[in-house]
Tab-separated table of C-alpha atoms in Angstrom:
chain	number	residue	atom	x	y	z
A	1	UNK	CA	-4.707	1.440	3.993
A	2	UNK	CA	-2.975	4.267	2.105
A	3	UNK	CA	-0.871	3.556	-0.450
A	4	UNK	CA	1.487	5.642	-3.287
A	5	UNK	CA	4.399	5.456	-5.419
A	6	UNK	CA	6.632	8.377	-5.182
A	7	UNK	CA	9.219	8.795	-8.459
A	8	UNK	CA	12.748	9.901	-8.339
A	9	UNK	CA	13.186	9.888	-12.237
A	10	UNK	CA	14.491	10.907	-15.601
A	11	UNK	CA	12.266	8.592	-17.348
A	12	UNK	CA	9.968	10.581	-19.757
A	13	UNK	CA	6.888	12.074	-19.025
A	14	UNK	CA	4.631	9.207	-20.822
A	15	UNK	CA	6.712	6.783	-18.241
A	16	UNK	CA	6.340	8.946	-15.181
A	17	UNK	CA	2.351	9.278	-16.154
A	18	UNK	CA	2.700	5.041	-16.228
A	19	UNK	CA	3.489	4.643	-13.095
A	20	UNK	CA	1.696	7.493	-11.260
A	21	UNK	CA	-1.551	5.534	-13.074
A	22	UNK	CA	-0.474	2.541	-11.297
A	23	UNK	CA	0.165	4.348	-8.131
A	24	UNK	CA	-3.481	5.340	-8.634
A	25	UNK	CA	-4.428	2.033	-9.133
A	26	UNK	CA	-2.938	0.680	-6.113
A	27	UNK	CA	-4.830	3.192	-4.171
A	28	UNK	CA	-8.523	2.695	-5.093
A	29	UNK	CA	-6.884	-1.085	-4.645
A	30	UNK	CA	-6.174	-0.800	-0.778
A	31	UNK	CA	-8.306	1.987	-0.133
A	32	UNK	CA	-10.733	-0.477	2.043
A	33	UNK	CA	-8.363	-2.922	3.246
A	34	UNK	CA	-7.002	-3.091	6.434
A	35	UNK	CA	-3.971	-5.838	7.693
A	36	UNK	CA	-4.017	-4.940	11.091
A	37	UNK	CA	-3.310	-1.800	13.365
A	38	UNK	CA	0.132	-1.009	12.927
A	39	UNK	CA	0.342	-0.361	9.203
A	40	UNK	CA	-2.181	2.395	7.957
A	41	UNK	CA	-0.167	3.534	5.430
A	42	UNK	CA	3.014	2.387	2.610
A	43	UNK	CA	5.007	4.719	0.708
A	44	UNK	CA	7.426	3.336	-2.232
A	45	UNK	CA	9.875	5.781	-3.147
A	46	UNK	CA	10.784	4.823	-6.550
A	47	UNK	CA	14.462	5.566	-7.744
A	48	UNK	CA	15.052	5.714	-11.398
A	49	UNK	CA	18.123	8.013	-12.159
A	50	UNK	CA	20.554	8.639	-15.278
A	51	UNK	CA	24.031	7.306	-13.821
A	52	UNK	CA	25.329	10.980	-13.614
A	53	UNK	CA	23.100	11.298	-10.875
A	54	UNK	CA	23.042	8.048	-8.952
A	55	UNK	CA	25.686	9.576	-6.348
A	56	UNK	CA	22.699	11.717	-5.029
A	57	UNK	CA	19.444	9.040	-4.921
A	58	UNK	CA	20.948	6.537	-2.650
A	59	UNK	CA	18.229	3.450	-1.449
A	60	UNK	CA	17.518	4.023	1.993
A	61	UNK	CA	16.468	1.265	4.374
A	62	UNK	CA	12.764	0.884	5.216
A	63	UNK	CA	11.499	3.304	7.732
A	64	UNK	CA	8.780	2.611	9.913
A	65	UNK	CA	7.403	5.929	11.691
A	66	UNK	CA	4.879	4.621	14.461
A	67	UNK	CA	1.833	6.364	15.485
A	68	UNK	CA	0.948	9.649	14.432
A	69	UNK	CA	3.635	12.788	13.277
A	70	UNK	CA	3.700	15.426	11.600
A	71	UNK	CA	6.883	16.345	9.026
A	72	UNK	CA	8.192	19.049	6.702
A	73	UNK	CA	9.064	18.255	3.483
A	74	UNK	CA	10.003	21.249	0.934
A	75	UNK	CA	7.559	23.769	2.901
A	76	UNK	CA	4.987	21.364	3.198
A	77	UNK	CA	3.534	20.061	6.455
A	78	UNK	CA	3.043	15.941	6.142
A	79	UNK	CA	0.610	13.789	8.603
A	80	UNK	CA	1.388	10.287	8.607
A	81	UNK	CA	-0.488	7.693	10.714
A	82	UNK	CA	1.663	4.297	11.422
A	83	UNK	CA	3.488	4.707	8.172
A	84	UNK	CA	6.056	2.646	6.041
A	85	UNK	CA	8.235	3.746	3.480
A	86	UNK	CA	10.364	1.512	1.179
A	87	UNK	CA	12.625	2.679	-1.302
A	88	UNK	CA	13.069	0.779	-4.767
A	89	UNK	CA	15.988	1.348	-7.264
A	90	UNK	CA	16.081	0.514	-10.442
A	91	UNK	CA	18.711	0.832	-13.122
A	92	UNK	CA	17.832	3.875	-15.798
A	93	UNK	CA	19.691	2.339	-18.347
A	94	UNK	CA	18.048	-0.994	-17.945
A	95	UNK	CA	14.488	0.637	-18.027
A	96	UNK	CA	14.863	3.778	-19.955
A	97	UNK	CA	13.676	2.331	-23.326
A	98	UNK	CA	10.919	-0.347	-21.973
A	99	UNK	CA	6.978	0.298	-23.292
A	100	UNK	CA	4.468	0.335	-20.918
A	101	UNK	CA	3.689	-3.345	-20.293
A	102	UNK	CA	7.538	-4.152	-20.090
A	103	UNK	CA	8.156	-1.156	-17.533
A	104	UNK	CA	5.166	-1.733	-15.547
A	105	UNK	CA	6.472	-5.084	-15.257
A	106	UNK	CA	9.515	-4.356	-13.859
A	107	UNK	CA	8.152	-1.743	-11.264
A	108	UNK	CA	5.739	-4.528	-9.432
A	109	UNK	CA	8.509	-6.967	-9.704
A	110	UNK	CA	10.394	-4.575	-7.696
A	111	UNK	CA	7.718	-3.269	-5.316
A	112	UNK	CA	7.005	-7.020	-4.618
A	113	UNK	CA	10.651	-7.863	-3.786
A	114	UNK	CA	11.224	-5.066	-1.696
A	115	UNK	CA	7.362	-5.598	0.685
A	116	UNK	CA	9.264	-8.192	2.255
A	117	UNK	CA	11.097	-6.050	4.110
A	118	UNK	CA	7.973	-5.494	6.099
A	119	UNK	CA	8.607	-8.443	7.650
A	120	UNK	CA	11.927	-7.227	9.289
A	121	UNK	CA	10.461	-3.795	10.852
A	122	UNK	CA	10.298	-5.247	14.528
A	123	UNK	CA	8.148	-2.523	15.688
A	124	UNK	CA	4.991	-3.559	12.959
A	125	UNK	CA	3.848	-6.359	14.867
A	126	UNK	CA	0.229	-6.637	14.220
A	127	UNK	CA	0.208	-6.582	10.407
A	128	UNK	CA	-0.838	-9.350	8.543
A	129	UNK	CA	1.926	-9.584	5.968
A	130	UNK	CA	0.854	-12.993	4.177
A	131	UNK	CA	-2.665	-11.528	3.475
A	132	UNK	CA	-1.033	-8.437	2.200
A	133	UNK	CA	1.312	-9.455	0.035
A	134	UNK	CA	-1.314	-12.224	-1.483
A	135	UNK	CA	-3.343	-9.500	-2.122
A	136	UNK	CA	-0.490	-7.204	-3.765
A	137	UNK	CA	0.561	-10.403	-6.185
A	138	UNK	CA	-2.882	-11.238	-7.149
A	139	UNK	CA	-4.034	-8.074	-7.805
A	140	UNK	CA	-1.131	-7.670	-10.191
A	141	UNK	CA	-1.492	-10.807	-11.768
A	142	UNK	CA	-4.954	-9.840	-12.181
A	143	UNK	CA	-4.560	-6.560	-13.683
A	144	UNK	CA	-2.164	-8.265	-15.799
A	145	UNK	CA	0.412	-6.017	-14.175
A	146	UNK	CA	2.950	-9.205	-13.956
A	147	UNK	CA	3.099	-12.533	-15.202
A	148	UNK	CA	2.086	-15.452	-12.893
């Protein structure tokens, strides 16, 4: 399965490079695994915004795009194969300052919490959600990513 973190941010650069290494790590991660035939590939678009800009990075809700398409974004031609993407939010001020432990922290808390919305996309039926998320939390817990 495919997997990435994309960041909406003002966080600094050092945070930014944080998460995109746990993006990365996620990837080699799920590379090989495989939950079933409807989900081949999850997306979390990460929102982290000063409060000046909130009005313009609104969460969206959970999109499911079923078999295979092919999208623009900014001039560039995407191919997605039975594809999730889940938005996350989280409050600038309330992560601005964190170090790396704390903020990495706070981002699986948050991608954990919002997976479960996988559950509620009717048209991913043959996904194996309890093996996937068991794999998500223990991989974090063993990475030390979060706290059992």
């Amino acid at each position: 399965m495919k997997f990435g973190i994309a960041q909406y941010t003002n966080l600094t650069e050092e945070q930014n490079a944080w998460i995109n290494d746990l993006s990365s790590d996620f990837k080699s991660f799920f590379e090989n695994r495989n939950y079933g035939n409807d989900l081949n590939e999850l997306y979390f678009g990460l929102i982290t915004v000063k409060p000046e800009f909130d009005q313009f990075f609104k969460k969206k809700k959970p999109r499911y795009k079923q078999g295979e398409r092919t999208s623009k974004v900014d001039g560039f031609e995407i191919k997605t194969s039975n594809c999730a993407e889940i938005n996350c939010k989280l409050e600038f001020l309330e992560v601005s300052n964190l170090k790396r432990i704390e903020l990495i922290e706070k981002v699986c808390e948050e991608l954990l919490i919002e997976s479960d919305c996988l559950t509620r996309l009717t048209k991913l039926k043959d996904f194996d959600f309890k093996s996937f998320k068991s794999d998500f939390e223990n991989y974090m817990i063993e990475k030390e990513f979060r706290k059992e």
